Structure formats: C-alpha cells, structure tokens
C-alpha cells in the first residue's frame, strides 16, 4: 500500500515557519504583513476558500481583510478597487478570488494587480519570472506540490513528471517549477487533446492529476512505485453527509494506492499546501 503524503501535517510545518518569521518581524518593531482579499459574487466554493485563507492568515499573525462585493459590480469598479489597494502602502498582498462573474475580464483584473503585491503569482510578470527561473512569488498550488515532494524526501532530479492538465493555475506553472534548476524533473504535460494518455501516464515516476474529474486517473495509468499527486477537488453527491456531498480528487484513490509508492489524499493533500504557500508569499511581499 502506498505511503500517504499528509498535506495537513506538512502545511502545518510551513505555517509554523511563517508564524515564527512574522513574530520575529514584530519583535523588531515591524507591522504585521497585510493581505487584502477581494471576493466577488456568491459562489459557495469561492466563499469557502476565502474563509480558509483568512483564517489561516490570522493564525500565523498575518492581518487580512476580505472585501466582498455583489456579482453585479462593474469591471471598472473592480479595477478601481485594485488600484486603491496597489497604492495603499499598508497592503502587502492582493488576492482576487477567481472565477469572476462573466462580465468581468479576468485577465484585465490580473494585469491590474501590482506585480509587487501579486501573491497568487498570476500576473504575466510573475509568470515570466517563474518561466525564466528568476526569484519571485511562487504559484501557490504548484509550489505546494513541490514542497510536499521535498519534505517527503522524494527525489525529483531526472525523474519523469507527467502532469495531466494545462491550466494557468496548476498544470503550466507546475511544469515550469518541475523544470527549474534544483528540481530538475523531465516534464510531460497532457491535456484534453492528448492521445495515448494512459500510456504516457504509465511512464510517470511522479504523476500529477489536475483535471477536475472524479476518478479520472484509473489503475491502468499508474506505474508501480509511482508518486501520485491528486490536485482535483470535486464535489460528488453523498446523501450520507449532512451537506449532501463529499469532496473527492481526480484519482481513483483506492485503486491507485495499491500500486503507488506515495499518494496524496483529497481532502487533506494538496489543498492545505496551497494556503501555506499563499502565507509564504504574503510574508515575502511584506519583506
Ligand atoms: P481547469 O479546468 O482550468 O483545467 C483542467 C485541465 O484538465 C485542462 O487543462 C484540460 O486540458 C484537462 N482535461 C480536461 N479533460 C481532460 C481529459 N479528458 N483528458 C486529459 N486532460 C483533460 O482546472 P484547474 O483550475 O487546473 O483545476 C483542476 C482541478 O484541480 C479542479 O478539480 C480544481 O478544483 C482543482 N484545484 C485544486 C487546487 C488545490 O489547492 N488543491 C487548486 C487549484 C485547482
């Protein structure tokens, strides 16, 4: 049976490190880092992510404010809010929770955030720094995955990392991180138009699923001994739960665990790591 990679435990380590660094700053008379979170609309998943981020910030001594707006807010108003946050010296990090309502251009909003405060690492300047290997903010979910691998003692150098999914949030930035000097994986990115996907997945030493479909990764896609990282967060109906659903990943966990050397659970895997990296980025922004 595969070894379970405990994202809760590993993220707690990172949060403790951030907490200690924040305490050190305040001992030297510096103010607490400040994260401004902008939430637009009523999407329950977004509201729950934002709540988790705010709570985690408070726990490590980062001040955070969640600014909530009705879904009917205009694009111009959102850009105005961001400009005010850009100018406000007491704000270190700005996070606009995605997705945005359809009438607001996501890319315009991302472009408007000052790269110095871009703790989500979505701005083209941040992405460019990542691609050419310059120091900058870390893309939260991909960097959380790399931290998991490092802290679990998993070798990445020369290993074949197959990523399923090519989104700007997970697949593409993760591919760039895994290629970075010092991490040194050989990377293949698969997507909805990839033919022979199972055959490619089976070649992975490290298999990352970031698709958004429950049980997409089946046993025949996993090489014996592979490390399986499940990024997916999917709601499936479950009448036995009070809320009527449960969260599952993109991997058929039961089947893959019988072959993999290491595997991440959902929930309790990549999710908590994402928040921990956001806190690291906010601390970095304050520095
Ligand atoms: P996305 O919808 O932007 O991208 C999904 C990707 O999957 C696309 O690149 C697409 O090409 C690929 N895909 C879709 N169908 C496919 C198929 N049949 N075969 C091969 N590839 C296919 O999603 P995303 O934002 O990257 O998120 C993916 C999943 O990860 C979602 O479940 C999301 O909720 C989750 N997620 C989790 C975290 C976290 O912190 N754990 C963070 C971000 C996203």
mmCIF file of C-alpha atoms and ligand atoms in Angstrom:
data_model
loop_
_atom_site.group_PDB
_atom_site.id
_atom_site.type_symbol
_atom_site.label_atom_id
_atom_site.label_comp_id
_atom_site.label_asym_id
_atom_site.label_seq_id
_atom_site.Cartn_x
_atom_site.Cartn_y
_atom_site.Cartn_z
ATOM 1 C CA UNK A 1 0.000 0.000 0.000
ATOM 2 C CA UNK A 2 1.155 3.490 -0.810
ATOM 3 C CA UNK A 3 2.541 5.839 1.818
ATOM 4 C CA UNK A 4 0.050 8.644 2.426
ATOM 5 C CA UNK A 5 1.507 12.143 1.991
ATOM 6 C CA UNK A 6 -0.096 14.168 4.762
ATOM 7 C CA UNK A 7 -0.718 17.655 3.390
ATOM 8 C CA UNK A 8 -2.280 18.814 6.656
ATOM 9 C CA UNK A 9 0.837 17.937 8.626
ATOM 10 C CA UNK A 10 3.258 19.366 6.046
ATOM 11 C CA UNK A 11 1.268 22.571 5.674
ATOM 12 C CA UNK A 12 1.238 22.943 9.470
ATOM 13 C CA UNK A 13 5.063 22.862 9.359
ATOM 14 C CA UNK A 14 5.118 25.683 6.796
ATOM 15 C CA UNK A 15 2.517 27.695 8.688
ATOM 16 C CA UNK A 16 4.635 27.366 11.854
ATOM 17 C CA UNK A 17 7.655 28.630 9.935
ATOM 18 C CA UNK A 18 5.708 31.626 8.631
ATOM 19 C CA UNK A 19 4.321 32.292 12.119
ATOM 20 C CA UNK A 20 7.836 32.307 13.588
ATOM 21 C CA UNK A 21 9.070 34.694 10.874
ATOM 22 C CA UNK A 22 6.099 37.032 11.421
ATOM 23 C CA UNK A 23 6.759 37.015 15.194
ATOM 24 C CA UNK A 24 10.420 37.830 14.553
ATOM 25 C CA UNK A 25 9.388 40.772 12.392
ATOM 26 C CA UNK A 26 7.056 42.133 15.023
ATOM 27 C CA UNK A 27 9.739 41.688 17.708
ATOM 28 C CA UNK A 28 11.908 44.012 15.625
ATOM 29 C CA UNK A 29 9.106 46.599 15.529
ATOM 30 C CA UNK A 30 7.740 45.858 12.061
ATOM 31 C CA UNK A 31 3.991 45.756 11.464
ATOM 32 C CA UNK A 32 2.220 42.504 10.583
ATOM 33 C CA UNK A 33 2.049 41.575 6.874
ATOM 34 C CA UNK A 34 -1.328 42.521 5.386
ATOM 35 C CA UNK A 35 -3.296 40.529 2.836
ATOM 36 C CA UNK A 36 -6.281 42.082 1.051
ATOM 37 C CA UNK A 37 -8.721 39.519 -0.330
ATOM 38 C CA UNK A 38 -11.340 40.530 -2.884
ATOM 39 C CA UNK A 39 -14.362 38.243 -3.197
ATOM 40 C CA UNK A 40 -16.961 38.956 -5.863
ATOM 41 C CA UNK A 41 -20.286 37.152 -6.073
ATOM 42 C CA UNK A 42 -21.872 34.313 -4.187
ATOM 43 C CA UNK A 43 -20.020 31.193 -5.375
ATOM 44 C CA UNK A 44 -20.046 28.938 -2.278
ATOM 45 C CA UNK A 45 -16.733 27.235 -3.155
ATOM 46 C CA UNK A 46 -15.019 30.631 -3.543
ATOM 47 C CA UNK A 47 -16.504 31.856 -0.276
ATOM 48 C CA UNK A 48 -15.239 28.752 1.488
ATOM 49 C CA UNK A 49 -11.705 29.090 0.001
ATOM 50 C CA UNK A 50 -11.563 32.741 1.029
ATOM 51 C CA UNK A 51 -12.709 31.893 4.545
ATOM 52 C CA UNK A 52 -9.953 29.278 4.803
ATOM 53 C CA UNK A 53 -7.329 31.747 3.597
ATOM 54 C CA UNK A 54 -8.434 34.447 6.048
ATOM 55 C CA UNK A 55 -8.448 32.003 8.970
ATOM 56 C CA UNK A 56 -5.005 30.645 8.095
ATOM 57 C CA UNK A 57 -3.642 34.201 7.808
ATOM 58 C CA UNK A 58 -4.931 35.173 11.245
ATOM 59 C CA UNK A 59 -3.455 32.026 12.790
ATOM 60 C CA UNK A 60 0.078 32.949 11.683
ATOM 61 C CA UNK A 61 -0.237 36.637 12.595
ATOM 62 C CA UNK A 62 -0.901 37.968 9.088
ATOM 63 C CA UNK A 63 -3.604 40.637 9.039
ATOM 64 C CA UNK A 64 -6.194 40.076 6.365
ATOM 65 C CA UNK A 65 -9.343 41.748 5.227
ATOM 66 C CA UNK A 66 -11.903 40.131 2.944
ATOM 67 C CA UNK A 67 -13.677 42.709 0.820
ATOM 68 C CA UNK A 68 -16.895 41.230 -0.548
ATOM 69 C CA UNK A 69 -18.842 42.660 -3.463
ATOM 70 C CA UNK A 70 -22.063 41.831 -5.207
ATOM 71 C CA UNK A 71 -21.745 39.899 -8.503
ATOM 72 C CA UNK A 72 -23.238 42.928 -10.268
ATOM 73 C CA UNK A 73 -20.177 45.115 -9.564
ATOM 74 C CA UNK A 74 -18.774 46.603 -12.772
ATOM 75 C CA UNK A 75 -15.337 45.797 -14.165
ATOM 76 C CA UNK A 76 -14.360 49.484 -13.845
ATOM 77 C CA UNK A 77 -15.237 49.447 -10.146
ATOM 78 C CA UNK A 78 -13.135 46.311 -9.585
ATOM 79 C CA UNK A 79 -10.177 47.904 -11.377
ATOM 80 C CA UNK A 80 -10.624 50.994 -9.177
ATOM 81 C CA UNK A 81 -10.571 48.892 -6.014
ATOM 82 C CA UNK A 82 -7.383 47.175 -7.145
ATOM 83 C CA UNK A 83 -5.736 50.471 -7.966
ATOM 84 C CA UNK A 84 -6.541 51.756 -4.470
ATOM 85 C CA UNK A 85 -5.026 48.584 -2.948
ATOM 86 C CA UNK A 86 -1.959 48.948 -5.182
ATOM 87 C CA UNK A 87 -1.427 52.493 -3.863
ATOM 88 C CA UNK A 88 -2.094 51.615 -0.221
ATOM 89 C CA UNK A 89 1.278 51.098 1.468
ATOM 90 C CA UNK A 90 -0.281 49.178 4.333
ATOM 91 C CA UNK A 91 -1.385 46.443 1.885
ATOM 92 C CA UNK A 92 1.347 43.879 1.117
ATOM 93 C CA UNK A 93 -0.557 41.241 -0.832
ATOM 94 C CA UNK A 94 -3.646 41.393 -3.045
ATOM 95 C CA UNK A 95 -5.677 38.316 -3.875
ATOM 96 C CA UNK A 96 -8.712 38.409 -6.127
ATOM 97 C CA UNK A 97 -10.579 35.135 -5.755
ATOM 98 C CA UNK A 98 -11.311 33.526 -9.128
ATOM 99 C CA UNK A 99 -13.501 32.790 -11.005
ATOM 100 C CA UNK A 100 -15.034 36.223 -11.578
ATOM 101 C CA UNK A 101 -18.544 36.893 -12.925
ATOM 102 C CA UNK A 102 -18.677 36.564 -16.721
ATOM 103 C CA UNK A 103 -18.927 40.313 -17.400
ATOM 104 C CA UNK A 104 -15.538 40.956 -15.760
ATOM 105 C CA UNK A 105 -12.418 40.217 -17.789
ATOM 106 C CA UNK A 106 -10.250 38.045 -15.547
ATOM 107 C CA UNK A 107 -7.042 38.845 -17.420
ATOM 108 C CA UNK A 108 -7.672 42.597 -17.145
ATOM 109 C CA UNK A 109 -8.079 42.233 -13.394
ATOM 110 C CA UNK A 110 -4.956 40.081 -13.051
ATOM 111 C CA UNK A 111 -2.974 42.616 -15.117
ATOM 112 C CA UNK A 112 -4.162 45.434 -12.839
ATOM 113 C CA UNK A 113 -2.634 43.928 -9.679
ATOM 114 C CA UNK A 114 0.804 45.357 -8.904
ATOM 115 C CA UNK A 115 3.382 42.577 -9.510
ATOM 116 C CA UNK A 116 4.928 43.532 -6.138
ATOM 117 C CA UNK A 117 1.661 42.519 -4.423
ATOM 118 C CA UNK A 118 0.753 39.585 -6.686
ATOM 119 C CA UNK A 119 0.722 36.846 -4.016
ATOM 120 C CA UNK A 120 -1.262 34.491 -6.293
ATOM 121 C CA UNK A 121 1.539 34.692 -8.899
ATOM 122 C CA UNK A 122 -0.939 35.131 -11.774
ATOM 123 C CA UNK A 123 0.383 38.425 -13.225
ATOM 124 C CA UNK A 124 2.300 37.987 -16.509
ATOM 125 C CA UNK A 125 5.411 39.470 -14.864
ATOM 126 C CA UNK A 126 5.261 36.887 -12.066
ATOM 127 C CA UNK A 127 4.659 34.105 -14.590
ATOM 128 C CA UNK A 128 7.572 35.370 -16.698
ATOM 129 C CA UNK A 129 9.883 35.324 -13.664
ATOM 130 C CA UNK A 130 8.815 31.756 -12.988
ATOM 131 C CA UNK A 131 9.445 30.648 -16.579
ATOM 132 C CA UNK A 132 12.956 32.102 -16.743
ATOM 133 C CA UNK A 133 13.801 30.937 -13.228
ATOM 134 C CA UNK A 134 14.055 34.343 -11.509
ATOM 135 C CA UNK A 135 13.220 34.815 -7.865
ATOM 136 C CA UNK A 136 9.648 35.965 -7.242
ATOM 137 C CA UNK A 137 6.331 34.849 -5.864
ATOM 138 C CA UNK A 138 5.598 31.138 -6.043
ATOM 139 C CA UNK A 139 2.461 29.841 -7.778
ATOM 140 C CA UNK A 140 0.594 28.567 -4.719
ATOM 141 C CA UNK A 141 -0.705 25.141 -5.731
ATOM 142 C CA UNK A 142 2.360 24.104 -7.798
ATOM 143 C CA UNK A 143 4.795 25.322 -5.121
ATOM 144 C CA UNK A 144 2.726 23.484 -2.516
ATOM 145 C CA UNK A 145 3.196 20.291 -4.533
ATOM 146 C CA UNK A 146 6.961 20.824 -4.790
ATOM 147 C CA UNK A 147 7.155 21.471 -1.025
ATOM 148 C CA UNK A 148 5.287 18.205 -0.434
ATOM 149 C CA UNK A 149 7.734 16.276 -2.565
ATOM 150 C CA UNK A 150 10.765 17.911 -0.909
ATOM 151 C CA UNK A 151 9.519 17.486 2.637
ATOM 152 C CA UNK A 152 8.631 13.840 1.971
ATOM 153 C CA UNK A 153 12.158 13.225 0.674
ATOM 154 C CA UNK A 154 11.021 12.329 -2.851
ATOM 155 C CA UNK A 155 13.764 12.617 -5.453
ATOM 156 C CA UNK A 156 12.782 14.783 -8.433
ATOM 157 C CA UNK A 157 16.077 15.113 -10.290
ATOM 158 C CA UNK A 158 15.974 13.184 -13.553
ATOM 159 C CA UNK A 159 12.527 11.784 -12.751
ATOM 160 C CA UNK A 160 9.737 11.791 -15.299
ATOM 161 C CA UNK A 161 6.910 14.001 -14.058
ATOM 162 C CA UNK A 162 3.683 13.657 -16.046
ATOM 163 C CA UNK A 163 1.138 16.392 -15.389
ATOM 164 C CA UNK A 164 -2.440 15.897 -16.577
ATOM 165 C CA UNK A 165 -3.979 19.352 -17.051
ATOM 166 C CA UNK A 166 -2.598 22.516 -18.658
ATOM 167 C CA UNK A 167 -4.373 25.279 -16.746
ATOM 168 C CA UNK A 168 -2.685 28.581 -15.916
ATOM 169 C CA UNK A 169 -3.267 27.895 -12.222
ATOM 170 C CA UNK A 170 -1.900 24.369 -11.910
ATOM 171 C CA UNK A 171 -0.592 22.486 -14.957
ATOM 172 C CA UNK A 172 1.501 25.131 -16.722
ATOM 173 C CA UNK A 173 3.145 26.746 -13.673
ATOM 174 C CA UNK A 174 3.811 23.308 -12.178
ATOM 175 C CA UNK A 175 5.546 22.229 -15.389
ATOM 176 C CA UNK A 176 7.809 25.276 -15.119
ATOM 177 C CA UNK A 177 8.580 24.661 -11.456
ATOM 178 C CA UNK A 178 9.405 20.995 -12.014
ATOM 179 C CA UNK A 179 11.801 22.012 -14.798
ATOM 180 C CA UNK A 180 13.625 24.534 -12.622
ATOM 181 C CA UNK A 181 17.303 24.033 -11.831
ATOM 182 C CA UNK A 182 17.491 22.259 -8.498
ATOM 183 C CA UNK A 183 14.239 20.370 -9.102
ATOM 184 C CA UNK A 184 15.361 19.037 -12.462
ATOM 185 C CA UNK A 185 12.496 16.763 -13.462
ATOM 186 C CA UNK A 186 11.783 15.733 -17.048
ATOM 187 C CA UNK A 187 8.282 17.028 -17.659
ATOM 188 C CA UNK A 188 5.414 15.945 -19.880
ATOM 189 C CA UNK A 189 2.140 17.880 -19.854
ATOM 190 C CA UNK A 190 -1.023 16.092 -21.010
ATOM 191 C CA UNK A 191 -4.415 17.672 -21.695
ATOM 192 C CA UNK A 192 -7.821 17.044 -23.187
ATOM 193 C CA UNK A 193 -6.391 16.581 -26.698
ATOM 194 C CA UNK A 194 -3.599 14.202 -25.717
ATOM 195 C CA UNK A 195 -3.832 10.860 -27.449
ATOM 196 C CA UNK A 196 -2.500 7.738 -25.678
ATOM 197 C CA UNK A 197 -2.827 9.482 -22.310
ATOM 198 C CA UNK A 198 -2.849 6.277 -20.254
ATOM 199 C CA UNK A 199 0.334 5.107 -21.938
ATOM 200 C CA UNK A 200 2.098 8.402 -21.137
ATOM 201 C CA UNK A 201 0.764 8.487 -17.575
ATOM 202 C CA UNK A 202 2.114 4.969 -17.011
ATOM 203 C CA UNK A 203 5.617 6.269 -17.736
ATOM 204 C CA UNK A 204 5.459 8.734 -14.857
ATOM 205 C CA UNK A 205 7.680 8.479 -11.813
ATOM 206 C CA UNK A 206 5.650 11.400 -10.479
ATOM 207 C CA UNK A 207 2.062 11.609 -11.758
ATOM 208 C CA UNK A 208 0.084 14.783 -11.108
ATOM 209 C CA UNK A 209 -3.655 14.914 -11.811
ATOM 210 C CA UNK A 210 -5.159 18.416 -12.201
ATOM 211 C CA UNK A 211 -8.221 17.849 -14.326
ATOM 212 C CA UNK A 212 -11.352 18.368 -12.263
ATOM 213 C CA UNK A 213 -12.999 14.981 -12.920
ATOM 214 C CA UNK A 214 -13.617 12.408 -10.211
ATOM 215 C CA UNK A 215 -11.848 9.059 -10.685
ATOM 216 C CA UNK A 216 -10.230 10.179 -13.951
ATOM 217 C CA UNK A 217 -6.913 8.519 -13.103
ATOM 218 C CA UNK A 218 -7.512 4.801 -13.053
ATOM 219 C CA UNK A 219 -5.234 1.947 -12.048
ATOM 220 C CA UNK A 220 -4.023 1.331 -15.605
ATOM 221 C CA UNK A 221 -2.484 4.832 -15.665
ATOM 222 C CA UNK A 222 -0.232 4.284 -12.651
ATOM 223 C CA UNK A 223 3.214 2.719 -12.850
ATOM 224 C CA UNK A 224 4.018 0.511 -9.854
ATOM 225 C CA UNK A 225 6.057 2.620 -7.412
ATOM 226 C CA UNK A 226 4.968 5.975 -8.862
ATOM 227 C CA UNK A 227 4.304 9.020 -6.698
ATOM 228 C CA UNK A 228 0.703 10.154 -7.286
ATOM 229 C CA UNK A 229 -0.302 13.746 -6.545
ATOM 230 C CA UNK A 230 -4.032 14.442 -6.742
ATOM 231 C CA UNK A 231 -4.845 18.143 -7.194
ATOM 232 C CA UNK A 232 -8.504 17.686 -8.063
ATOM 233 C CA UNK A 233 -11.268 18.912 -5.786
ATOM 234 C CA UNK A 234 -14.638 17.585 -6.955
ATOM 235 C CA UNK A 235 -17.983 17.549 -5.211
ATOM 236 C CA UNK A 236 -19.885 14.296 -5.568
ATOM 237 C CA UNK A 237 -23.387 13.734 -4.221
ATOM 238 C CA UNK A 238 -23.423 11.874 -0.931
ATOM 239 C CA UNK A 239 -26.729 11.625 0.900
ATOM 240 C CA UNK A 240 -24.987 10.170 3.942
ATOM 241 C CA UNK A 241 -23.301 13.533 4.571
ATOM 242 C CA UNK A 242 -25.170 16.336 6.242
ATOM 243 C CA UNK A 243 -24.244 18.776 3.458
ATOM 244 C CA UNK A 244 -25.301 16.269 0.777
ATOM 245 C CA UNK A 245 -21.918 15.880 -0.913
ATOM 246 C CA UNK A 246 -18.308 14.883 -0.270
ATOM 247 C CA UNK A 247 -15.048 16.005 -1.824
ATOM 248 C CA UNK A 248 -13.021 13.648 -3.985
ATOM 249 C CA UNK A 249 -9.947 14.121 -6.134
ATOM 250 C CA UNK A 250 -9.218 13.208 -9.756
ATOM 251 C CA UNK A 251 -7.614 9.880 -8.877
ATOM 252 C CA UNK A 252 -9.307 6.578 -8.119
ATOM 253 C CA UNK A 253 -7.640 6.611 -4.723
ATOM 254 C CA UNK A 254 -8.371 3.028 -3.649
ATOM 255 C CA UNK A 255 -7.054 1.511 -6.853
ATOM 256 C CA UNK A 256 -4.044 3.812 -7.256
ATOM 257 C CA UNK A 257 -2.956 3.263 -3.626
ATOM 258 C CA UNK A 258 -2.357 -0.394 -4.336
ATOM 259 C CA UNK A 259 0.312 0.499 -6.928
ATOM 260 C CA UNK A 260 1.777 3.878 -5.977
ATOM 261 C CA UNK A 261 4.707 4.308 -3.589
ATOM 262 C CA UNK A 262 3.244 7.604 -2.306
ATOM 263 C CA UNK A 263 -0.148 9.208 -2.785
ATOM 264 C CA UNK A 264 -1.936 12.367 -1.620
ATOM 265 C CA UNK A 265 -5.458 12.203 -0.171
ATOM 266 C CA UNK A 266 -8.359 14.513 -1.026
ATOM 267 C CA UNK A 267 -9.152 16.355 1.144
ATOM 268 C CA UNK A 268 -6.031 16.836 3.256
ATOM 269 C CA UNK A 269 -3.436 16.694 0.480
ATOM 270 C CA UNK A 270 -2.586 19.484 -1.945
ATOM 271 C CA UNK A 271 -5.352 21.826 -0.712
ATOM 272 C CA UNK A 272 -3.782 22.787 2.638
ATOM 273 C CA UNK A 273 -0.365 23.196 0.952
ATOM 274 C CA UNK A 274 -1.824 25.814 -1.409
ATOM 275 C CA UNK A 275 -2.863 28.001 1.522
ATOM 276 C CA UNK A 276 0.508 27.561 3.230
ATOM 277 C CA UNK A 277 2.349 28.866 0.142
ATOM 278 C CA UNK A 278 -0.027 31.835 -0.039
ATOM 279 C CA UNK A 279 1.061 32.731 3.509
ATOM 280 C CA UNK A 280 4.734 32.379 2.500
ATOM 281 C CA UNK A 281 4.083 34.702 -0.440
ATOM 282 C CA UNK A 282 2.352 37.288 1.751
ATOM 283 C CA UNK A 283 5.314 37.282 4.123
ATOM 284 C CA UNK A 284 7.622 37.687 1.134
ATOM 285 C CA UNK A 285 5.519 40.615 -0.146
ATOM 286 C CA UNK A 286 5.850 42.339 3.229
ATOM 287 C CA UNK A 287 9.620 41.899 3.146
HETATM 288 P P1 LIG B 1 -9.093 23.676 -15.438
HETATM 289 O O1 LIG B 1 -10.487 23.295 -15.706
HETATM 290 O O2 LIG B 1 -8.641 25.066 -15.677
HETATM 291 O O3 LIG B 1 -8.123 22.722 -16.235
HETATM 292 C C1 LIG B 1 -8.368 21.347 -16.343
HETATM 293 C C2 LIG B 1 -7.365 20.738 -17.272
HETATM 294 O O4 LIG B 1 -7.690 19.370 -17.412
HETATM 295 C C3 LIG B 1 -7.367 21.361 -18.672
HETATM 296 O O5 LIG B 1 -6.066 21.805 -18.969
HETATM 297 C C4 LIG B 1 -7.769 20.226 -19.600
HETATM 298 O O6 LIG B 1 -6.976 20.168 -20.779
HETATM 299 C C5 LIG B 1 -7.517 18.991 -18.756
HETATM 300 N N1 LIG B 1 -8.515 17.978 -19.119
HETATM 301 C C6 LIG B 1 -9.857 18.078 -19.109
HETATM 302 N N2 LIG B 1 -10.416 16.942 -19.575
HETATM 303 C C7 LIG B 1 -9.394 16.112 -19.884
HETATM 304 C C8 LIG B 1 -9.325 14.812 -20.416
HETATM 305 N N3 LIG B 1 -10.426 14.136 -20.735
HETATM 306 N N4 LIG B 1 -8.097 14.289 -20.601
HETATM 307 C C9 LIG B 1 -6.983 14.963 -20.298
HETATM 308 N N5 LIG B 1 -6.991 16.208 -19.785
HETATM 309 C C10 LIG B 1 -8.179 16.770 -19.579
HETATM 310 O O7 LIG B 1 -8.844 23.244 -13.930
HETATM 311 P P2 LIG B 1 -7.737 23.679 -12.844
HETATM 312 O O8 LIG B 1 -8.017 25.041 -12.360
HETATM 313 O O9 LIG B 1 -6.368 23.337 -13.293
HETATM 314 O O10 LIG B 1 -8.157 22.672 -11.682
HETATM 315 C C11 LIG B 1 -8.105 21.263 -11.859
HETATM 316 C C12 LIG B 1 -8.625 20.599 -10.606
HETATM 317 O O11 LIG B 1 -7.785 20.950 -9.512
HETATM 318 C C13 LIG B 1 -10.036 21.048 -10.206
HETATM 319 O O12 LIG B 1 -10.696 19.959 -9.601
HETATM 320 C C14 LIG B 1 -9.782 22.130 -9.179
HETATM 321 O O13 LIG B 1 -10.835 22.261 -8.252
HETATM 322 C C15 LIG B 1 -8.546 21.592 -8.504
HETATM 323 N N6 LIG B 1 -7.686 22.603 -7.887
HETATM 324 C C16 LIG B 1 -7.248 22.336 -6.647
HETATM 325 C C17 LIG B 1 -6.400 23.221 -6.006
HETATM 326 C C18 LIG B 1 -5.897 22.888 -4.646
HETATM 327 O O14 LIG B 1 -5.490 23.745 -3.923
HETATM 328 N N7 LIG B 1 -5.905 21.610 -4.271
HETATM 329 C C19 LIG B 1 -6.013 24.401 -6.630
HETATM 330 C C20 LIG B 1 -6.462 24.634 -7.937
HETATM 331 C C21 LIG B 1 -7.300 23.722 -8.561
#
